[in-house]
PDB file of C-alpha atoms in Angstrom:
ATOM      1  CA  MET A   1     -31.124  66.055  21.554  1.00  0.00           C
ATOM      2  CA  GLY A   2     -27.838  66.646  22.896  1.00  0.00           C
ATOM      3  CA  PHE A   3     -24.908  67.172  21.391  1.00  0.00           C
ATOM      4  CA  LEU A   4     -25.016  65.582  18.005  1.00  0.00           C
ATOM      5  CA  LEU A   5     -27.915  67.483  16.692  1.00  0.00           C
ATOM      6  CA  VAL A   6     -29.152  66.602  13.132  1.00  0.00           C
ATOM      7  CA  LEU A   7     -27.259  68.974  11.012  1.00  0.00           C
ATOM      8  CA  PHE A   8     -29.502  70.010   8.281  1.00  0.00           C
ATOM      9  CA  GLN A   9     -33.630  69.621   8.826  1.00  0.00           C
ATOM     10  CA  ALA A  10     -34.112  67.122   6.095  1.00  0.00           C
ATOM     11  CA  ALA A  11     -31.438  65.390   4.332  1.00  0.00           C
ATOM     12  CA  GLY A  12     -32.569  67.202   0.787  1.00  0.00           C
ATOM     13  CA  ASP A  13     -31.437  69.889   2.410  1.00  0.00           C
ATOM     14  CA  ARG A  14     -27.678  68.707   2.018  1.00  0.00           C
ATOM     15  CA  PRO A  15     -27.122  68.729  -1.862  1.00  0.00           C
ATOM     16  CA  ASP A  16     -28.336  72.341  -2.290  1.00  0.00           C
ATOM     17  CA  LEU A  17     -26.433  73.280   0.864  1.00  0.00           C
ATOM     18  CA  VAL A  18     -23.036  71.648  -1.034  1.00  0.00           C
ATOM     19  CA  ALA A  19     -24.127  73.102  -4.545  1.00  0.00           C
ATOM     20  CA  LYS A  20     -23.857  76.925  -2.869  1.00  0.00           C
ATOM     21  CA  ALA A  21     -21.061  76.081  -0.766  1.00  0.00           C
ATOM     22  CA  GLU A  22     -19.403  74.752  -3.722  1.00  0.00           C
ATOM     23  CA  ALA A  23     -20.503  77.534  -6.386  1.00  0.00           C
ATOM     24  CA  TYR A  24     -19.784  80.239  -3.179  1.00  0.00           C
ATOM     25  CA  ARG A  25     -16.071  78.524  -2.838  1.00  0.00           C
ATOM     26  CA  ALA A  26     -15.257  78.784  -7.312  1.00  0.00           C
ATOM     27  CA  ARG A  27     -15.957  82.628  -7.089  1.00  0.00           C
ATOM     28  CA  LEU A  28     -14.071  82.923  -4.738  1.00  0.00           C
ATOM     29  CA  MET A  29     -11.207  80.498  -5.965  1.00  0.00           C
ATOM     30  CA  ASP A  30     -11.531  83.076  -8.990  1.00  0.00           C
ATOM     31  CA  LEU A  31     -10.518  86.594  -7.274  1.00  0.00           C
ATOM     32  CA  VAL A  32      -7.145  84.598  -5.744  1.00  0.00           C
ATOM     33  CA  PRO A  33      -5.480  85.708  -9.391  1.00  0.00           C
ATOM     34  CA  HIS A  34      -6.833  88.736  -9.004  1.00  0.00           C
ATOM     35  CA  HIS A  35      -5.723  89.546  -5.445  1.00  0.00           C
ATOM     36  CA  GLU A  36      -2.471  88.072  -5.867  1.00  0.00           C
ATOM     37  CA  ARG A  37      -1.747  90.186  -8.807  1.00  0.00           C
ATOM     38  CA  SER A  38      -2.798  93.233  -6.869  1.00  0.00           C
ATOM     39  CA  LEU A  39      -0.872  92.174  -3.868  1.00  0.00           C
ATOM     40  CA  ARG A  40       2.431  91.686  -6.502  1.00  0.00           C
ATOM     41  CA  ALA A  41       1.628  94.739  -7.941  1.00  0.00           C
ATOM     42  CA  ALA A  42       1.621  96.640  -3.953  1.00  0.00           C
ATOM     43  CA  SER A  43       5.065  95.094  -3.056  1.00  0.00           C
ATOM     44  CA  GLU A  44       6.867  96.309  -5.871  1.00  0.00           C
ATOM     45  CA  LYS A  45       5.647 100.160  -5.432  1.00  0.00           C
ATOM     46  CA  SER A  46       6.550  99.749  -1.749  1.00  0.00           C
ATOM     47  CA  GLU A  47       9.582  98.597  -2.759  1.00  0.00           C
ATOM     48  CA  ARG A  48      10.428 101.229  -5.383  1.00  0.00           C
ATOM     49  CA  TRP A  49       8.751 104.014  -3.514  1.00  0.00           C
ATOM     50  CA  ALA A  50      11.331 102.778   0.029  1.00  0.00           C
ATOM     51  CA  ALA A  51      14.021 103.504  -3.023  1.00  0.00           C
ATOM     52  CA  LEU A  52      12.693 107.434  -3.844  1.00  0.00           C
ATOM     53  CA  PHE A  53      12.418 107.786   0.098  1.00  0.00           C
ATOM     54  CA  ALA A  54      15.996 106.956   0.767  1.00  0.00           C
ATOM     55  CA  GLU A  55      16.986 108.971  -1.466  1.00  0.00           C
ATOM     56  CA  GLY A  56      14.739 111.570  -0.774  1.00  0.00           C
ATOM     57  CA  LEU A  57      12.466 111.870  -3.474  1.00  0.00           C
ATOM     58  CA  ILE A  58       9.053 111.348  -1.464  1.00  0.00           C
ATOM     59  CA  SER A  59       7.567 111.780   1.713  1.00  0.00           C
ATOM     60  CA  ARG A  60       7.334 109.720   4.449  1.00  0.00           C
ATOM     61  CA  ARG A  61       3.568 110.009   3.921  1.00  0.00           C
ATOM     62  CA  ASP A  62       3.747 109.003   0.743  1.00  0.00           C
ATOM     63  CA  LEU A  63       5.645 106.018   1.680  1.00  0.00           C
ATOM     64  CA  GLU A  64       3.390 104.758   4.274  1.00  0.00           C
ATOM     65  CA  GLY A  65       0.591 105.453   1.797  1.00  0.00           C
ATOM     66  CA  ALA A  66       2.164 102.492  -0.261  1.00  0.00           C
ATOM     67  CA  ARG A  67       3.102 100.262   2.227  1.00  0.00           C
ATOM     68  CA  ARG A  68      -0.550 100.459   3.668  1.00  0.00           C
ATOM     69  CA  GLU A  69      -1.905  99.727   0.229  1.00  0.00           C
ATOM     70  CA  ARG A  70       0.819  96.582  -0.361  1.00  0.00           C
ATOM     71  CA  GLU A  71      -0.811  95.640   3.745  1.00  0.00           C
ATOM     72  CA  GLU A  72      -4.456  96.289   2.643  1.00  0.00           C
ATOM     73  CA  ALA A  73      -3.358  93.798  -0.824  1.00  0.00           C
ATOM     74  CA  GLU A  74      -2.278  91.290   0.908  1.00  0.00           C
ATOM     75  CA  ALA A  75      -5.346  91.179   3.806  1.00  0.00           C
ATOM     76  CA  ARG A  76      -7.444  90.959   0.772  1.00  0.00           C
ATOM     77  CA  LEU A  77      -5.911  87.798  -0.673  1.00  0.00           C
ATOM     78  CA  GLU A  78      -5.893  86.137   3.025  1.00  0.00           C
ATOM     79  CA  GLU A  79      -9.575  87.030   3.368  1.00  0.00           C
ATOM     80  CA  THR A  80     -10.646  85.099   0.356  1.00  0.00           C
ATOM     81  CA  ARG A  81      -7.868  82.671   0.972  1.00  0.00           C
ATOM     82  CA  ARG A  82      -9.753  82.259   4.627  1.00  0.00           C
ATOM     83  CA  GLN A  83     -13.342  82.138   2.947  1.00  0.00           C
ATOM     84  CA  ILE A  84     -12.235  79.443   0.934  1.00  0.00           C
ATOM     85  CA  ARG A  85     -11.266  77.144   3.708  1.00  0.00           C
ATOM     86  CA  GLN A  86     -14.499  77.528   5.359  1.00  0.00           C
ATOM     87  CA  SER A  87     -16.218  76.636   2.226  1.00  0.00           C
ATOM     88  CA  ASP A  88     -14.418  73.469   2.003  1.00  0.00           C
ATOM     89  CA  ASP A  89     -15.273  73.018   6.286  1.00  0.00           C
ATOM     90  CA  VAL A  90     -18.906  73.568   5.312  1.00  0.00           C
ATOM     91  CA  ILE A  91     -18.440  71.443   2.342  1.00  0.00           C
ATOM     92  CA  ALA A  92     -17.262  68.521   4.290  1.00  0.00           C
ATOM     93  CA  GLU A  93     -19.382  68.707   7.362  1.00  0.00           C
ATOM     94  CA  THR A  94     -22.248  68.292   5.152  1.00  0.00           C
ATOM     95  CA  THR A  95     -21.342  65.748   3.297  1.00  0.00           C
ATOM     96  CA  LEU A  96     -20.363  63.974   5.896  1.00  0.00           C
ATOM     97  CA  ALA A  97     -23.507  64.551   7.794  1.00  0.00           C
ATOM     98  CA  GLU A  98     -25.396  61.271   7.005  1.00  0.00           C
ATOM     99  CA  GLU A  99     -22.356  59.524   8.151  1.00  0.00           C
ATOM    100  CA  VAL A 100     -21.984  61.399  11.714  1.00  0.00           C
ATOM    101  CA  GLU A 101     -25.673  60.798  12.073  1.00  0.00           C
ATOM    102  CA  LYS A 102     -25.457  57.131  11.307  1.00  0.00           C
ATOM    103  CA  ASN A 103     -22.709  56.841  14.103  1.00  0.00           C
ATOM    104  CA  LEU A 104     -24.553  58.176  16.649  1.00  0.00           C
ATOM    105  CA  ARG A 105     -22.590  55.639  19.550  1.00  0.00           C
ATOM    106  CA  ALA A 106     -19.420  55.404  17.456  1.00  0.00           C
ATOM    107  CA  ALA A 107     -16.874  58.281  18.388  1.00  0.00           C
ATOM    108  CA  GLN A 108     -14.744  57.291  15.836  1.00  0.00           C
ATOM    109  CA  SER A 109     -15.164  55.861  11.809  1.00  0.00           C
ATOM    110  CA  GLU A 110     -12.602  56.650   8.784  1.00  0.00           C
ATOM    111  CA  THR A 111     -13.692  60.196   7.801  1.00  0.00           C
ATOM    112  CA  VAL A 112     -14.965  61.558  11.536  1.00  0.00           C
ATOM    113  CA  ILE A 113     -13.733  61.824  14.858  1.00  0.00           C
ATOM    114  CA  ARG A 114     -16.772  62.384  17.706  1.00  0.00           C
ATOM    115  CA  PHE A 115     -16.613  63.216  21.351  1.00  0.00           C
ATOM    116  CA  ASP A 116     -19.981  64.272  23.054  1.00  0.00           C
ATOM    117  CA  GLY A 117     -17.873  66.136  25.622  1.00  0.00           C
ATOM    118  CA  SER A 118     -19.192  66.306  29.335  1.00  0.00           C
ATOM    119  CA  ALA A 119     -18.143  69.940  30.354  1.00  0.00           C
ATOM    120  CA  PRO A 120     -20.852  72.825  29.421  1.00  0.00           C
ATOM    121  CA  TRP A 121     -19.530  74.797  26.132  1.00  0.00           C
ATOM    122  CA  SER A 122     -19.541  78.213  24.493  1.00  0.00           C
ATOM    123  CA  LEU A 123     -17.940  80.689  22.283  1.00  0.00           C
ATOM    124  CA  ALA A 124     -15.636  82.119  25.307  1.00  0.00           C
ATOM    125  CA  LYS A 125     -14.358  78.704  26.425  1.00  0.00           C
ATOM    126  CA  ILE A 126     -12.244  78.700  22.834  1.00  0.00           C
ATOM    127  CA  ALA A 127      -9.819  81.453  25.070  1.00  0.00           C
ATOM    128  CA  ARG A 128      -8.835  78.800  27.063  1.00  0.00           C
ATOM    129  CA  VAL A 129      -8.000  76.258  23.798  1.00  0.00           C
ATOM    130  CA  GLU A 130      -6.065  78.897  22.716  1.00  0.00           C
ATOM    131  CA  SER A 131      -4.113  79.676  25.422  1.00  0.00           C
ATOM    132  CA  PHE A 132      -3.067  75.760  25.579  1.00  0.00           C
ATOM    133  CA  PHE A 133      -2.303  75.867  21.827  1.00  0.00           C
ATOM    134  CA  ALA A 134      -0.008  78.530  22.049  1.00  0.00           C
ATOM    135  CA  GLU A 135       1.691  77.398  25.202  1.00  0.00           C
ATOM    136  CA  LYS A 136       2.212  73.982  23.567  1.00  0.00           C
ATOM    137  CA  PHE A 137       3.271  74.397  20.293  1.00  0.00           C
ATOM    138  CA  GLY A 138       4.505  78.314  19.880  1.00  0.00           C
ATOM    139  CA  TYR A 139       1.996  79.952  17.766  1.00  0.00           C
ATOM    140  CA  ALA A 140      -1.450  80.822  17.380  1.00  0.00           C
ATOM    141  CA  LEU A 141      -4.569  78.224  16.771  1.00  0.00           C
ATOM    142  CA  PRO A 142      -5.119  78.531  13.671  1.00  0.00           C
ATOM    143  CA  VAL A 143      -8.416  78.913  13.705  1.00  0.00           C
ATOM    144  CA  SER A 144     -10.944  79.218  10.296  1.00  0.00           C
ATOM    145  CA  ALA A 145     -14.000  79.796  11.478  1.00  0.00           C
ATOM    146  CA  ARG A 146     -14.857  81.608  14.869  1.00  0.00           C
ATOM    147  CA  GLY A 147     -18.452  81.643  15.229  1.00  0.00           C
ATOM    148  CA  GLN A 148     -21.343  82.786  12.959  1.00  0.00           C
ATOM    149  CA  THR A 149     -19.095  84.030  10.111  1.00  0.00           C
ATOM    150  CA  ALA A 150     -20.764  85.454   6.378  1.00  0.00           C
ATOM    151  CA  LEU A 151     -20.799  82.304   4.847  1.00  0.00           C
ATOM    152  CA  HIS A 152     -22.413  80.591   7.362  1.00  0.00           C
ATOM    153  CA  ASP A 153     -25.256  83.231   7.188  1.00  0.00           C
ATOM    154  CA  ARG A 154     -25.430  83.047   3.579  1.00  0.00           C
ATOM    155  CA  LEU A 155     -25.793  79.359   3.505  1.00  0.00           C
ATOM    156  CA  GLY A 156     -28.386  79.355   6.789  1.00  0.00           C
ATOM    157  CA  PHE A 157     -25.775  77.679   8.728  1.00  0.00           C
ATOM    158  CA  GLU A 158     -26.044  77.702  12.463  1.00  0.00           C
ATOM    159  CA  HIS A 159     -22.279  78.581  14.012  1.00  0.00           C
ATOM    160  CA  HIS A 160     -22.431  80.737  16.842  1.00  0.00           C
ATOM    161  CA  ASP A 161     -21.248  78.497  19.559  1.00  0.00           C
ATOM    162  CA  ALA A 162     -18.698  76.486  17.386  1.00  0.00           C
ATOM    163  CA  VAL A 163     -15.590  76.771  16.230  1.00  0.00           C
ATOM    164  CA  ASP A 164     -13.157  75.701  13.043  1.00  0.00           C
ATOM    165  CA  VAL A 165      -9.663  74.859  13.450  1.00  0.00           C
ATOM    166  CA  ALA A 166      -7.704  74.616  10.238  1.00  0.00           C
ATOM    167  CA  LEU A 167      -5.626  71.143  11.637  1.00  0.00           C
ATOM    168  CA  HIS A 168      -5.739  68.133  10.744  1.00  0.00           C
ATOM    169  CA  PRO A 169      -6.869  65.079  13.415  1.00  0.00           C
ATOM    170  CA  ASP A 170      -4.269  62.757  11.994  1.00  0.00           C
ATOM    171  CA  SER A 171      -1.628  65.500  12.294  1.00  0.00           C
ATOM    172  CA  ALA A 172       0.663  65.417  15.705  1.00  0.00           C
ATOM    173  CA  GLU A 173      -1.142  69.154  16.352  1.00  0.00           C
ATOM    174  CA  GLY A 174      -4.612  68.064  16.180  1.00  0.00           C
ATOM    175  CA  ARG A 175      -3.973  64.720  17.941  1.00  0.00           C
ATOM    176  CA  GLU A 176      -2.981  67.158  21.078  1.00  0.00           C
ATOM    177  CA  LEU A 177      -5.713  69.350  20.063  1.00  0.00           C
ATOM    178  CA  MET A 178      -8.319  66.765  20.677  1.00  0.00           C
ATOM    179  CA  GLU A 179      -6.648  65.169  23.031  1.00  0.00           C
ATOM    180  CA  TYR A 180      -6.930  68.798  25.168  1.00  0.00           C
ATOM    181  CA  LEU A 181     -10.430  68.800  24.192  1.00  0.00           C
ATOM    182  CA  ARG A 182     -11.631  65.216  25.713  1.00  0.00           C
ATOM    183  CA  LYS A 183      -9.355  66.267  28.745  1.00  0.00           C
ATOM    184  CA  ALA A 184     -11.384  69.382  29.072  1.00  0.00           C
ATOM    185  CA  GLY A 185     -14.698  67.692  28.014  1.00  0.00           C
ATOM    186  CA  PHE A 186     -15.327  70.422  25.235  1.00  0.00           C
ATOM    187  CA  PRO A 187     -17.226  68.940  22.336  1.00  0.00           C
ATOM    188  CA  PHE A 188     -15.926  68.637  18.829  1.00  0.00           C
ATOM    189  CA  ILE A 189     -16.090  66.925  15.836  1.00  0.00           C
ATOM    190  CA  ALA A 190     -12.837  66.077  13.608  1.00  0.00           C
ATOM    191  CA  PHE A 191     -13.459  65.508  10.088  1.00  0.00           C
ATOM    192  CA  ARG A 192     -10.347  64.254   7.717  1.00  0.00           C
ATOM    193  CA  SER A 193     -11.845  65.029   4.726  1.00  0.00           C
ATOM    194  CA  ALA A 194     -14.814  64.983   2.516  1.00  0.00           C
ATOM    195  CA  VAL A 195     -13.208  63.420   0.149  1.00  0.00           C
ATOM    196  CA  GLN A 196     -11.016  60.238  -0.136  1.00  0.00           C
ATOM    197  CA  GLY A 197      -7.550  60.401  -0.832  1.00  0.00           C
ATOM    198  CA  SER A 198      -7.752  64.021   0.039  1.00  0.00           C
ATOM    199  CA  ALA A 199      -7.166  66.331   2.778  1.00  0.00           C
ATOM    200  CA  THR A 200      -9.673  69.147   1.194  1.00  0.00           C
ATOM    201  CA  GLY A 201     -11.635  70.028   3.914  1.00  0.00           C
ATOM    202  CA  ALA A 202      -9.874  67.954   7.161  1.00  0.00           C
ATOM    203  CA  HIS A 203     -10.547  70.052  10.205  1.00  0.00           C
ATOM    204  CA  ILE A 204     -11.705  70.095  13.685  1.00  0.00           C
ATOM    205  CA  HIS A 205     -15.168  71.161  14.499  1.00  0.00           C
ATOM    206  CA  VAL A 206     -15.213  72.593  18.435  1.00  0.00           C
ATOM    207  CA  GLY A 207     -18.156  72.588  20.127  1.00  0.00           C
ATOM    208  CA  LYS A 208     -21.542  71.588  18.912  1.00  0.00           C
ATOM    209  CA  ALA A 209     -22.618  70.598  15.800  1.00  0.00           C
ATOM    210  CA  SER A 210     -24.127  72.962  13.395  1.00  0.00           C
ATOM    211  CA  VAL A 211     -27.306  73.180  12.078  1.00  0.00           C
ATOM    212  CA  LYS A 212     -29.042  74.337   9.486  1.00  0.00           C
ATOM    213  CA  VAL A 213     -31.653  76.688  10.432  1.00  0.00           C
ATOM    214  CA  ALA A 214     -32.633  78.105   7.571  1.00  0.00           C
ATOM    215  CA  ALA A 215     -33.084  77.999   3.693  1.00  0.00           C
ATOM    216  CA  ALA A 216     -30.672  80.258   2.059  1.00  0.00           C
ATOM    217  CA  ALA A 217     -31.643  82.946   0.147  1.00  0.00           C
TER     218      ALA A 217
END
């Protein structure tokens, strides 16, 4: 079938997949305020206990425990936000699937930029992409989904050999990344947005298009 695989076995799968992804995203959004409160409380405790440790009133073990609590609270919040970004990516790819399929011969549209690529692609190749990006911009490639994730499993979405990058294709970093991928011959689909006038869901999907492989529970 070539690079641009049919994203879903039937067009009728798409509304159901979008609905499930949106419901999952809504549950995650409900968790954000709770995790933010937990992080604030853990940060305040860590600061208080640092002051107590400085006065010799608590042990280093107690201080390190408070710091771990803060780190764990921060990790829970960041993980929730990461899963929200993944949900946005899935919603964008699903919503724009029909447009992608209709433009098999078009390399670009207002919402989608597609490059088939000629070089063999596997998930291991992302290390080369990450090295390029870190050297070019001085920070790590902002990966929102590397290979198969719990969300993809939940939705029955094949993503084992792909990476989603949280960059808008029109940003300086996004343009540089796409140019690198073209020169390397690596396939990608860049999504500007699933909703006109909004950047929600904007990302660059590196690798072959995702496939709906099974009905999600």
